[in-house]
mmCIF file with all atom_site columns, C-alpha atoms in Angstrom:
data_model
loop_
_atom_site.group_PDB
_atom_site.id
_atom_site.type_symbol
_atom_site.label_atom_id
_atom_site.label_alt_id
_atom_site.label_comp_id
_atom_site.label_asym_id
_atom_site.label_entity_id
_atom_site.label_seq_id
_atom_site.pdbx_PDB_ins_code
_atom_site.Cartn_x
_atom_site.Cartn_y
_atom_site.Cartn_z
_atom_site.occupancy
_atom_site.B_iso_or_equiv
_atom_site.pdbx_formal_charge
_atom_site.auth_seq_id
_atom_site.auth_comp_id
_atom_site.auth_asym_id
_atom_site.auth_atom_id
_atom_site.pdbx_PDB_model_num
ATOM 1   C CA . MET A 1 1   ? 24.589  16.593  -13.049 1.00 46.00 ? 300 MET A CA 1
ATOM 2   C CA . THR A 1 2   ? 25.973  13.531  -14.814 1.00 52.00 ? 301 THR A CA 1
ATOM 3   C CA . ASP A 1 3   ? 24.713  11.940  -18.009 1.00 71.00 ? 302 ASP A CA 1
ATOM 4   C CA . THR A 1 4   ? 23.103  9.137   -16.000 1.00 83.00 ? 303 THR A CA 1
ATOM 5   C CA . PRO A 1 5   ? 19.546  8.482   -17.263 1.00 90.00 ? 304 PRO A CA 1
ATOM 6   C CA . PRO A 1 6   ? 16.808  9.648   -14.895 1.00 94.00 ? 305 PRO A CA 1
ATOM 7   C CA . VAL A 1 7   ? 15.154  7.206   -12.509 1.00 96.00 ? 306 VAL A CA 1
ATOM 8   C CA . ARG A 1 8   ? 11.993  5.936   -14.208 1.00 97.00 ? 307 ARG A CA 1
ATOM 9   C CA . VAL A 1 9   ? 9.117   5.963   -11.710 1.00 98.00 ? 308 VAL A CA 1
ATOM 10  C CA . LEU A 1 10  ? 5.603   4.493   -11.721 1.00 98.00 ? 309 LEU A CA 1
ATOM 11  C CA . LEU A 1 11  ? 3.095   6.156   -9.378  1.00 97.00 ? 310 LEU A CA 1
ATOM 12  C CA . ALA A 1 12  ? 0.023   4.149   -8.352  1.00 97.00 ? 311 ALA A CA 1
ATOM 13  C CA . ASP A 1 13  ? -2.645  5.707   -6.124  1.00 95.00 ? 312 ASP A CA 1
ATOM 14  C CA . ASP A 1 14  ? -6.422  5.688   -6.474  1.00 92.00 ? 313 ASP A CA 1
ATOM 15  C CA . GLU A 1 15  ? -6.626  9.229   -5.085  1.00 91.00 ? 314 GLU A CA 1
ATOM 16  C CA . HIS A 1 16  ? -6.081  11.341  -8.190  1.00 91.00 ? 315 HIS A CA 1
ATOM 17  C CA . LEU A 1 17  ? -5.193  14.541  -6.336  1.00 91.00 ? 316 LEU A CA 1
ATOM 18  C CA . ILE A 1 18  ? -2.484  12.854  -4.277  1.00 89.00 ? 317 ILE A CA 1
ATOM 19  C CA . ARG A 1 19  ? -1.088  11.034  -7.294  1.00 93.00 ? 318 ARG A CA 1
ATOM 20  C CA . GLY A 1 20  ? -1.098  14.199  -9.382  1.00 93.00 ? 319 GLY A CA 1
ATOM 21  C CA . ALA A 1 21  ? 0.597   16.199  -6.651  1.00 92.00 ? 320 ALA A CA 1
ATOM 22  C CA . MET A 1 22  ? 3.319   13.559  -6.241  1.00 92.00 ? 321 MET A CA 1
ATOM 23  C CA . ALA A 1 23  ? 3.883   13.466  -10.001 1.00 95.00 ? 322 ALA A CA 1
ATOM 24  C CA . ALA A 1 24  ? 4.117   17.251  -10.239 1.00 95.00 ? 323 ALA A CA 1
ATOM 25  C CA . LEU A 1 25  ? 6.574   17.496  -7.354  1.00 94.00 ? 324 LEU A CA 1
ATOM 26  C CA . LEU A 1 26  ? 8.762   14.630  -8.550  1.00 94.00 ? 325 LEU A CA 1
ATOM 27  C CA . SER A 1 27  ? 8.892   16.169  -12.030 1.00 92.00 ? 326 SER A CA 1
ATOM 28  C CA . LEU A 1 28  ? 10.853  19.050  -10.492 1.00 94.00 ? 327 LEU A CA 1
ATOM 29  C CA . GLU A 1 29  ? 13.706  16.636  -9.714  1.00 95.00 ? 328 GLU A CA 1
ATOM 30  C CA . GLU A 1 30  ? 16.218  16.557  -12.571 1.00 93.00 ? 329 GLU A CA 1
ATOM 31  C CA . ASP A 1 31  ? 17.132  12.911  -12.038 1.00 96.00 ? 330 ASP A CA 1
ATOM 32  C CA . ILE A 1 32  ? 13.587  11.508  -11.689 1.00 96.00 ? 331 ILE A CA 1
ATOM 33  C CA . GLU A 1 33  ? 11.018  10.933  -14.444 1.00 97.00 ? 332 GLU A CA 1
ATOM 34  C CA . VAL A 1 34  ? 7.453   9.785   -13.786 1.00 97.00 ? 333 VAL A CA 1
ATOM 35  C CA . VAL A 1 35  ? 6.889   7.487   -16.771 1.00 97.00 ? 334 VAL A CA 1
ATOM 36  C CA . ALA A 1 36  ? 3.450   6.132   -15.822 1.00 97.00 ? 335 ALA A CA 1
ATOM 37  C CA . GLN A 1 37  ? 0.560   6.561   -13.393 1.00 97.00 ? 336 GLN A CA 1
ATOM 38  C CA . ALA A 1 38  ? -2.179  4.173   -12.283 1.00 97.00 ? 337 ALA A CA 1
ATOM 39  C CA . GLY A 1 39  ? -5.327  4.345   -10.174 1.00 96.00 ? 338 GLY A CA 1
ATOM 40  C CA . SER A 1 40  ? -5.763  0.654   -9.308  1.00 95.00 ? 339 SER A CA 1
ATOM 41  C CA . GLY A 1 41  ? -3.747  -2.481  -8.675  1.00 95.00 ? 340 GLY A CA 1
ATOM 42  C CA . PRO A 1 42  ? -4.424  -4.121  -12.047 1.00 96.00 ? 341 PRO A CA 1
ATOM 43  C CA . GLU A 1 43  ? -3.693  -0.853  -13.860 1.00 97.00 ? 342 GLU A CA 1
ATOM 44  C CA . ALA A 1 44  ? -0.411  -0.522  -11.953 1.00 97.00 ? 343 ALA A CA 1
ATOM 45  C CA . LEU A 1 45  ? 0.644   -3.980  -13.150 1.00 97.00 ? 344 LEU A CA 1
ATOM 46  C CA . ALA A 1 46  ? -0.312  -3.150  -16.733 1.00 97.00 ? 345 ALA A CA 1
ATOM 47  C CA . MET A 1 47  ? 1.562   0.165   -16.635 1.00 98.00 ? 346 MET A CA 1
ATOM 48  C CA . ALA A 1 48  ? 4.614   -1.499  -15.110 1.00 97.00 ? 347 ALA A CA 1
ATOM 49  C CA . ARG A 1 49  ? 4.721   -4.112  -17.851 1.00 97.00 ? 348 ARG A CA 1
ATOM 50  C CA . ALA A 1 50  ? 4.316   -1.436  -20.527 1.00 97.00 ? 349 ALA A CA 1
ATOM 51  C CA . HIS A 1 51  ? 6.817   1.110   -19.177 1.00 97.00 ? 350 HIS A CA 1
ATOM 52  C CA . GLN A 1 52  ? 9.380   -1.003  -17.266 1.00 97.00 ? 351 GLN A CA 1
ATOM 53  C CA . PRO A 1 53  ? 9.965   1.479   -14.399 1.00 98.00 ? 352 PRO A CA 1
ATOM 54  C CA . ASP A 1 54  ? 13.022  1.391   -12.165 1.00 98.00 ? 353 ASP A CA 1
ATOM 55  C CA . VAL A 1 55  ? 10.930  2.160   -9.076  1.00 98.00 ? 354 VAL A CA 1
ATOM 56  C CA . ALA A 1 56  ? 7.207   1.639   -8.403  1.00 98.00 ? 355 ALA A CA 1
ATOM 57  C CA . VAL A 1 57  ? 5.645   3.873   -5.731  1.00 98.00 ? 356 VAL A CA 1
ATOM 58  C CA . LEU A 1 58  ? 2.474   2.029   -4.708  1.00 97.00 ? 357 LEU A CA 1
ATOM 59  C CA . ASP A 1 59  ? -0.424  3.109   -2.540  1.00 94.00 ? 358 ASP A CA 1
ATOM 60  C CA . LEU A 1 60  ? -1.152  0.426   0.047   1.00 90.00 ? 359 LEU A CA 1
ATOM 61  C CA . GLN A 1 61  ? -4.923  0.436   -0.437  1.00 86.00 ? 360 GLN A CA 1
ATOM 62  C CA . MET A 1 62  ? -6.067  0.375   -4.061  1.00 88.00 ? 361 MET A CA 1
ATOM 63  C CA . PRO A 1 63  ? -9.038  -1.180  -5.882  1.00 89.00 ? 362 PRO A CA 1
ATOM 64  C CA . GLY A 1 64  ? -8.520  -4.609  -7.390  1.00 90.00 ? 363 GLY A CA 1
ATOM 65  C CA . LYS A 1 65  ? -5.176  -5.412  -5.797  1.00 89.00 ? 364 LYS A CA 1
ATOM 66  C CA . ASP A 1 66  ? -3.473  -3.708  -2.868  1.00 88.00 ? 365 ASP A CA 1
ATOM 67  C CA . GLY A 1 67  ? 0.063   -2.356  -3.070  1.00 93.00 ? 366 GLY A CA 1
ATOM 68  C CA . ILE A 1 68  ? 1.616   -5.448  -1.525  1.00 91.00 ? 367 ILE A CA 1
ATOM 69  C CA . GLU A 1 69  ? -0.171  -7.753  -3.965  1.00 91.00 ? 368 GLU A CA 1
ATOM 70  C CA . VAL A 1 70  ? 1.104   -5.591  -6.833  1.00 96.00 ? 369 VAL A CA 1
ATOM 71  C CA . ALA A 1 71  ? 4.645   -5.643  -5.396  1.00 97.00 ? 370 ALA A CA 1
ATOM 72  C CA . THR A 1 72  ? 4.460   -9.438  -5.079  1.00 95.00 ? 371 THR A CA 1
ATOM 73  C CA . GLU A 1 73  ? 3.557   -9.812  -8.765  1.00 96.00 ? 372 GLU A CA 1
ATOM 74  C CA . LEU A 1 74  ? 6.103   -7.247  -9.908  1.00 96.00 ? 373 LEU A CA 1
ATOM 75  C CA . ARG A 1 75  ? 8.815   -9.212  -8.132  1.00 94.00 ? 374 ARG A CA 1
ATOM 76  C CA . GLN A 1 76  ? 8.029   -12.062 -10.538 1.00 94.00 ? 375 GLN A CA 1
ATOM 77  C CA . VAL A 1 77  ? 7.449   -10.170 -13.792 1.00 94.00 ? 376 VAL A CA 1
ATOM 78  C CA . LEU A 1 78  ? 9.877   -7.252  -13.278 1.00 96.00 ? 377 LEU A CA 1
ATOM 79  C CA . PRO A 1 79  ? 12.504  -8.395  -10.775 1.00 94.00 ? 378 PRO A CA 1
ATOM 80  C CA . ASP A 1 80  ? 14.676  -5.318  -11.387 1.00 95.00 ? 379 ASP A CA 1
ATOM 81  C CA . CYS A 1 81  ? 11.860  -2.922  -10.420 1.00 97.00 ? 380 CYS A CA 1
ATOM 82  C CA . ARG A 1 82  ? 12.164  -1.743  -6.812  1.00 97.00 ? 381 ARG A CA 1
ATOM 83  C CA . CYS A 1 83  ? 8.852   -1.298  -4.998  1.00 98.00 ? 382 CYS A CA 1
ATOM 84  C CA . MET A 1 84  ? 7.873   1.216   -2.333  1.00 97.00 ? 383 MET A CA 1
ATOM 85  C CA . ILE A 1 85  ? 4.624   1.286   -0.352  1.00 95.00 ? 384 ILE A CA 1
ATOM 86  C CA . VAL A 1 86  ? 2.998   4.578   0.647   1.00 93.00 ? 385 VAL A CA 1
ATOM 87  C CA . THR A 1 87  ? 0.379   4.383   3.396   1.00 88.00 ? 386 THR A CA 1
ATOM 88  C CA . GLY A 1 88  ? -1.372  6.141   6.233   1.00 75.00 ? 387 GLY A CA 1
ATOM 89  C CA . HIS A 1 89  ? -1.185  3.035   8.437   1.00 66.00 ? 388 HIS A CA 1
ATOM 90  C CA . GLY A 1 90  ? 1.689   1.223   10.111  1.00 62.00 ? 389 GLY A CA 1
ATOM 91  C CA . ARG A 1 91  ? -0.219  -1.995  10.666  1.00 66.00 ? 390 ARG A CA 1
ATOM 92  C CA . PRO A 1 92  ? 2.067   -4.850  11.690  1.00 64.00 ? 391 PRO A CA 1
ATOM 93  C CA . GLY A 1 93  ? 0.528   -7.323  9.257   1.00 66.00 ? 392 GLY A CA 1
ATOM 94  C CA . TYR A 1 94  ? 1.118   -5.043  6.297   1.00 79.00 ? 393 TYR A CA 1
ATOM 95  C CA . LEU A 1 95  ? 4.625   -3.942  7.246   1.00 83.00 ? 394 LEU A CA 1
ATOM 96  C CA . LYS A 1 96  ? 5.744   -7.516  7.921   1.00 79.00 ? 395 LYS A CA 1
ATOM 97  C CA . ARG A 1 97  ? 4.208   -8.813  4.693   1.00 80.00 ? 396 ARG A CA 1
ATOM 98  C CA . ALA A 1 98  ? 5.647   -5.921  2.672   1.00 88.00 ? 397 ALA A CA 1
ATOM 99  C CA . LEU A 1 99  ? 9.156   -6.682  3.863   1.00 87.00 ? 398 LEU A CA 1
ATOM 100 C CA . GLU A 1 100 ? 8.657   -10.408 3.236   1.00 86.00 ? 399 GLU A CA 1
ATOM 101 C CA . VAL A 1 101 ? 7.798   -9.832  -0.437  1.00 90.00 ? 400 VAL A CA 1
ATOM 102 C CA . GLY A 1 102 ? 10.815  -7.589  -0.978  1.00 94.00 ? 401 GLY A CA 1
ATOM 103 C CA . VAL A 1 103 ? 9.316   -4.105  -0.696  1.00 96.00 ? 402 VAL A CA 1
ATOM 104 C CA . ARG A 1 104 ? 12.229  -1.703  -0.262  1.00 96.00 ? 403 ARG A CA 1
ATOM 105 C CA . GLY A 1 105 ? 10.393  1.330   1.113   1.00 96.00 ? 404 GLY A CA 1
ATOM 106 C CA . PHE A 1 106 ? 7.466   1.759   3.533   1.00 94.00 ? 405 PHE A CA 1
ATOM 107 C CA . LEU A 1 107 ? 6.523   5.361   4.189   1.00 93.00 ? 406 LEU A CA 1
ATOM 108 C CA . PRO A 1 108 ? 3.606   7.635   5.112   1.00 90.00 ? 407 PRO A CA 1
ATOM 109 C CA . LYS A 1 109 ? 1.596   9.721   2.673   1.00 87.00 ? 408 LYS A CA 1
ATOM 110 C CA . THR A 1 110 ? 2.636   12.774  4.676   1.00 88.00 ? 409 THR A CA 1
ATOM 111 C CA . VAL A 1 111 ? 6.239   12.433  3.458   1.00 89.00 ? 410 VAL A CA 1
ATOM 112 C CA . SER A 1 112 ? 7.656   15.584  1.860   1.00 90.00 ? 411 SER A CA 1
ATOM 113 C CA . ALA A 1 113 ? 8.489   15.689  -1.851  1.00 87.00 ? 412 ALA A CA 1
ATOM 114 C CA . ALA A 1 114 ? 12.198  16.103  -1.093  1.00 89.00 ? 413 ALA A CA 1
ATOM 115 C CA . ASP A 1 115 ? 12.179  13.103  1.249   1.00 94.00 ? 414 ASP A CA 1
ATOM 116 C CA . LEU A 1 116 ? 10.202  11.020  -1.260  1.00 95.00 ? 415 LEU A CA 1
ATOM 117 C CA . ALA A 1 117 ? 12.740  11.797  -3.973  1.00 96.00 ? 416 ALA A CA 1
ATOM 118 C CA . GLY A 1 118 ? 15.586  10.917  -1.618  1.00 96.00 ? 417 GLY A CA 1
ATOM 119 C CA . ILE A 1 119 ? 13.964  7.626   -0.634  1.00 97.00 ? 418 ILE A CA 1
ATOM 120 C CA . ILE A 1 120 ? 13.416  6.746   -4.313  1.00 97.00 ? 419 ILE A CA 1
ATOM 121 C CA . ARG A 1 121 ? 17.163  7.247   -4.868  1.00 97.00 ? 420 ARG A CA 1
ATOM 122 C CA . THR A 1 122 ? 17.990  5.156   -1.782  1.00 96.00 ? 421 THR A CA 1
ATOM 123 C CA . VAL A 1 123 ? 15.747  2.323   -2.916  1.00 97.00 ? 422 VAL A CA 1
ATOM 124 C CA . LEU A 1 124 ? 17.130  2.413   -6.473  1.00 95.00 ? 423 LEU A CA 1
ATOM 125 C CA . SER A 1 125 ? 20.685  2.095   -5.141  1.00 95.00 ? 424 SER A CA 1
ATOM 126 C CA . GLY A 1 126 ? 19.743  -1.069  -3.247  1.00 94.00 ? 425 GLY A CA 1
ATOM 127 C CA . GLY A 1 127 ? 18.963  0.499   0.109   1.00 96.00 ? 426 GLY A CA 1
ATOM 128 C CA . ARG A 1 128 ? 15.837  0.176   2.205   1.00 96.00 ? 427 ARG A CA 1
ATOM 129 C CA . TYR A 1 129 ? 13.739  2.752   4.043   1.00 96.00 ? 428 TYR A CA 1
ATOM 130 C CA . VAL A 1 130 ? 11.051  2.116   6.671   1.00 93.00 ? 429 VAL A CA 1
ATOM 131 C CA . ASP A 1 131 ? 9.549   5.218   8.252   1.00 91.00 ? 430 ASP A CA 1
ATOM 132 C CA . PRO A 1 132 ? 10.528  5.122   11.959  1.00 90.00 ? 431 PRO A CA 1
ATOM 133 C CA . GLU A 1 133 ? 7.098   6.241   13.153  1.00 84.00 ? 432 GLU A CA 1
ATOM 134 C CA . LEU A 1 134 ? 5.248   3.637   11.092  1.00 82.00 ? 433 LEU A CA 1
ATOM 135 C CA . ALA A 1 135 ? 7.687   0.980   12.298  1.00 84.00 ? 434 ALA A CA 1
ATOM 136 C CA . ALA A 1 136 ? 7.161   2.026   15.932  1.00 82.00 ? 435 ALA A CA 1
ATOM 137 C CA . ASP A 1 137 ? 3.369   1.986   15.475  1.00 74.00 ? 436 ASP A CA 1
ATOM 138 C CA . ALA A 1 138 ? 3.564   -1.502  13.997  1.00 74.00 ? 437 ALA A CA 1
ATOM 139 C CA . ILE A 1 139 ? 5.743   -2.812  16.823  1.00 75.00 ? 438 ILE A CA 1
ATOM 140 C CA . SER A 1 140 ? 3.613   -1.271  19.581  1.00 73.00 ? 439 SER A CA 1
ATOM 141 C CA . ALA A 1 141 ? 0.410   -2.637  18.051  1.00 69.00 ? 440 ALA A CA 1
ATOM 142 C CA . GLY A 1 142 ? 1.659   -6.211  18.361  1.00 73.00 ? 441 GLY A CA 1
ATOM 143 C CA . GLU A 1 143 ? 0.978   -9.056  15.976  1.00 77.00 ? 442 GLU A CA 1
ATOM 144 C CA . THR A 1 144 ? -2.449  -8.903  14.371  1.00 81.00 ? 443 THR A CA 1
ATOM 145 C CA . PRO A 1 145 ? -4.417  -12.129 13.900  1.00 89.00 ? 444 PRO A CA 1
ATOM 146 C CA . LEU A 1 146 ? -6.121  -10.630 10.839  1.00 89.00 ? 445 LEU A CA 1
ATOM 147 C CA . THR A 1 147 ? -5.019  -11.076 7.243   1.00 89.00 ? 446 THR A CA 1
ATOM 148 C CA . PRO A 1 148 ? -4.442  -7.859  5.259   1.00 84.00 ? 447 PRO A CA 1
ATOM 149 C CA . ARG A 1 149 ? -7.690  -8.386  3.331   1.00 89.00 ? 448 ARG A CA 1
ATOM 150 C CA . GLU A 1 150 ? -9.677  -8.950  6.542   1.00 93.00 ? 449 GLU A CA 1
ATOM 151 C CA . THR A 1 151 ? -8.150  -5.758  7.906   1.00 89.00 ? 450 THR A CA 1
ATOM 152 C CA . ASP A 1 152 ? -9.090  -3.825  4.763   1.00 87.00 ? 451 ASP A CA 1
ATOM 153 C CA . VAL A 1 153 ? -12.690 -5.000  4.824   1.00 94.00 ? 452 VAL A CA 1
ATOM 154 C CA . LEU A 1 154 ? -13.060 -4.432  8.563   1.00 93.00 ? 453 LEU A CA 1
ATOM 155 C CA . GLU A 1 155 ? -11.764 -0.890  8.195   1.00 88.00 ? 454 GLU A CA 1
ATOM 156 C CA . LEU A 1 156 ? -14.219 -0.206  5.368   1.00 90.00 ? 455 LEU A CA 1
ATOM 157 C CA . ALA A 1 157 ? -16.987 -1.491  7.656   1.00 92.00 ? 456 ALA A CA 1
ATOM 158 C CA . ALA A 1 158 ? -15.911 0.750   10.542  1.00 86.00 ? 457 ALA A CA 1
ATOM 159 C CA . ASP A 1 159 ? -18.441 3.483   9.842   1.00 82.00 ? 458 ASP A CA 1
ATOM 160 C CA . GLY A 1 160 ? -21.388 1.163   9.363   1.00 87.00 ? 459 GLY A CA 1
ATOM 161 C CA . THR A 1 161 ? -20.909 1.079   5.594   1.00 90.00 ? 460 THR A CA 1
ATOM 162 C CA . PRO A 1 162 ? -23.355 -1.302  3.833   1.00 93.00 ? 461 PRO A CA 1
ATOM 163 C CA . ILE A 1 163 ? -22.002 -4.614  2.546   1.00 94.00 ? 462 ILE A CA 1
ATOM 164 C CA . ALA A 1 164 ? -22.725 -3.646  -1.072  1.00 95.00 ? 463 ALA A CA 1
ATOM 165 C CA . GLU A 1 165 ? -20.698 -0.453  -0.773  1.00 94.00 ? 464 GLU A CA 1
ATOM 166 C CA . ILE A 1 166 ? -17.803 -2.238  0.944   1.00 93.00 ? 465 ILE A CA 1
ATOM 167 C CA . ALA A 1 167 ? -17.823 -4.818  -1.863  1.00 93.00 ? 466 ALA A CA 1
ATOM 168 C CA . GLY A 1 168 ? -17.693 -2.085  -4.497  1.00 92.00 ? 467 GLY A CA 1
ATOM 169 C CA . ARG A 1 169 ? -14.877 -0.193  -2.823  1.00 88.00 ? 468 ARG A CA 1
ATOM 170 C CA . ALA A 1 170 ? -12.815 -3.305  -2.122  1.00 87.00 ? 469 ALA A CA 1
ATOM 171 C CA . GLY A 1 171 ? -13.401 -4.881  -5.533  1.00 87.00 ? 470 GLY A CA 1
ATOM 172 C CA . LEU A 1 172 ? -14.902 -8.001  -3.960  1.00 91.00 ? 471 LEU A CA 1
ATOM 173 C CA . SER A 1 173 ? -18.230 -9.831  -4.115  1.00 94.00 ? 472 SER A CA 1
ATOM 174 C CA . GLN A 1 174 ? -20.729 -9.237  -1.303  1.00 95.00 ? 473 GLN A CA 1
ATOM 175 C CA . GLY A 1 175 ? -20.421 -12.887 -0.248  1.00 96.00 ? 474 GLY A CA 1
ATOM 176 C CA . THR A 1 176 ? -16.646 -12.562 0.028   1.00 95.00 ? 475 THR A CA 1
ATOM 177 C CA . VAL A 1 177 ? -17.027 -9.399  2.118   1.00 95.00 ? 476 VAL A CA 1
ATOM 178 C CA . ARG A 1 178 ? -19.393 -11.219 4.496   1.00 95.00 ? 477 ARG A CA 1
ATOM 179 C CA . ASN A 1 179 ? -16.908 -14.089 4.777   1.00 96.00 ? 478 ASN A CA 1
ATOM 180 C CA . TYR A 1 180 ? -14.040 -11.721 5.604   1.00 96.00 ? 479 TYR A CA 1
ATOM 181 C CA . LEU A 1 181 ? -16.120 -9.887  8.219   1.00 96.00 ? 480 LEU A CA 1
ATOM 182 C CA . SER A 1 182 ? -17.245 -13.154 9.786   1.00 96.00 ? 481 SER A CA 1
ATOM 183 C CA . SER A 1 183 ? -13.694 -14.493 9.850   1.00 96.00 ? 482 SER A CA 1
ATOM 184 C CA . ALA A 1 184 ? -12.370 -11.260 11.394  1.00 95.00 ? 483 ALA A CA 1
ATOM 185 C CA . ALA A 1 185 ? -15.052 -11.292 14.098  1.00 96.00 ? 484 ALA A CA 1
ATOM 186 C CA . THR A 1 186 ? -14.281 -14.937 14.926  1.00 95.00 ? 485 THR A CA 1
ATOM 187 C CA . LYS A 1 187 ? -10.540 -14.314 15.206  1.00 94.00 ? 486 LYS A CA 1
ATOM 188 C CA . LEU A 1 188 ? -11.103 -11.305 17.466  1.00 94.00 ? 487 LEU A CA 1
ATOM 189 C CA . GLY A 1 189 ? -13.690 -13.084 19.626  1.00 94.00 ? 488 GLY A CA 1
ATOM 190 C CA . ALA A 1 190 ? -16.303 -10.506 18.697  1.00 94.00 ? 489 ALA A CA 1
ATOM 191 C CA . GLU A 1 191 ? -20.055 -11.135 18.526  1.00 93.00 ? 490 GLU A CA 1
ATOM 192 C CA . ASN A 1 192 ? -20.473 -8.965  15.399  1.00 93.00 ? 491 ASN A CA 1
ATOM 193 C CA . ARG A 1 193 ? -18.566 -6.748  12.998  1.00 92.00 ? 492 ARG A CA 1
ATOM 194 C CA . HIS A 1 194 ? -19.142 -3.615  15.094  1.00 91.00 ? 493 HIS A CA 1
ATOM 195 C CA . ALA A 1 195 ? -17.507 -5.254  18.113  1.00 94.00 ? 494 ALA A CA 1
ATOM 196 C CA . ALA A 1 196 ? -14.722 -6.520  15.849  1.00 94.00 ? 495 ALA A CA 1
ATOM 197 C CA . VAL A 1 197 ? -14.053 -2.967  14.654  1.00 92.00 ? 496 VAL A CA 1
ATOM 198 C CA . ARG A 1 198 ? -13.869 -1.737  18.259  1.00 90.00 ? 497 ARG A CA 1
ATOM 199 C CA . ILE A 1 199 ? -11.456 -4.498  19.307  1.00 90.00 ? 498 ILE A CA 1
ATOM 200 C CA . ALA A 1 200 ? -9.242  -3.981  16.247  1.00 87.00 ? 499 ALA A CA 1
ATOM 201 C CA . ARG A 1 201 ? -9.108  -0.232  16.891  1.00 81.00 ? 500 ARG A CA 1
ATOM 202 C CA . GLU A 1 202 ? -8.203  -0.737  20.538  1.00 77.00 ? 501 GLU A CA 1
ATOM 203 C CA . HIS A 1 203 ? -5.207  -2.806  19.436  1.00 76.00 ? 502 HIS A CA 1
ATOM 204 C CA . GLY A 1 204 ? -4.188  -0.386  16.693  1.00 68.00 ? 503 GLY A CA 1
ATOM 205 C CA . TRP A 1 205 ? -4.823  -2.931  13.954  1.00 78.00 ? 504 TRP A CA 1
ATOM 206 C CA . ILE A 1 206 ? -7.077  -0.639  11.918  1.00 76.00 ? 505 ILE A CA 1
#
């Protein structure tokens, strides 16, 4: 090992078990130090400002602000911080938007600890990593007409979840949730949100 300082990493994920497991596994790497953790978008921004990480590993779907919104803001306030998005979905709208705002890594939550550490090093050195399977899923799904927020809300509504619960989980008002659902249904040519969910699923957009 050299005397190079360890890579300072921020982990942001609203699932505490996943975040804790990632932190524990990354702590085994001699050249990586997890300097801060966050469970929401706003908390991730606050932690980033306070700890000035080299790399931010951001969950795509978090309360308050999603990972891409956080990455967009970090690009302005901490331009030297490289951002990576971790997700279970290769939706075309998200992948395209992530790359547009300068996200350097886009990978699944199933990634191994060794691979995650390697990708963090790649991103820090100026490289980029997009998981091939997520990229293929995004390409095969085609271009979605939905915005990322519409997609989020539609996915939360997929199991017949009440508006109030969707609003709470998405960090939005009930009126805003209704507007997103209505807009999504209109764009997909669906008569209601249930039909919109079905259409979006058929196209691989949620």
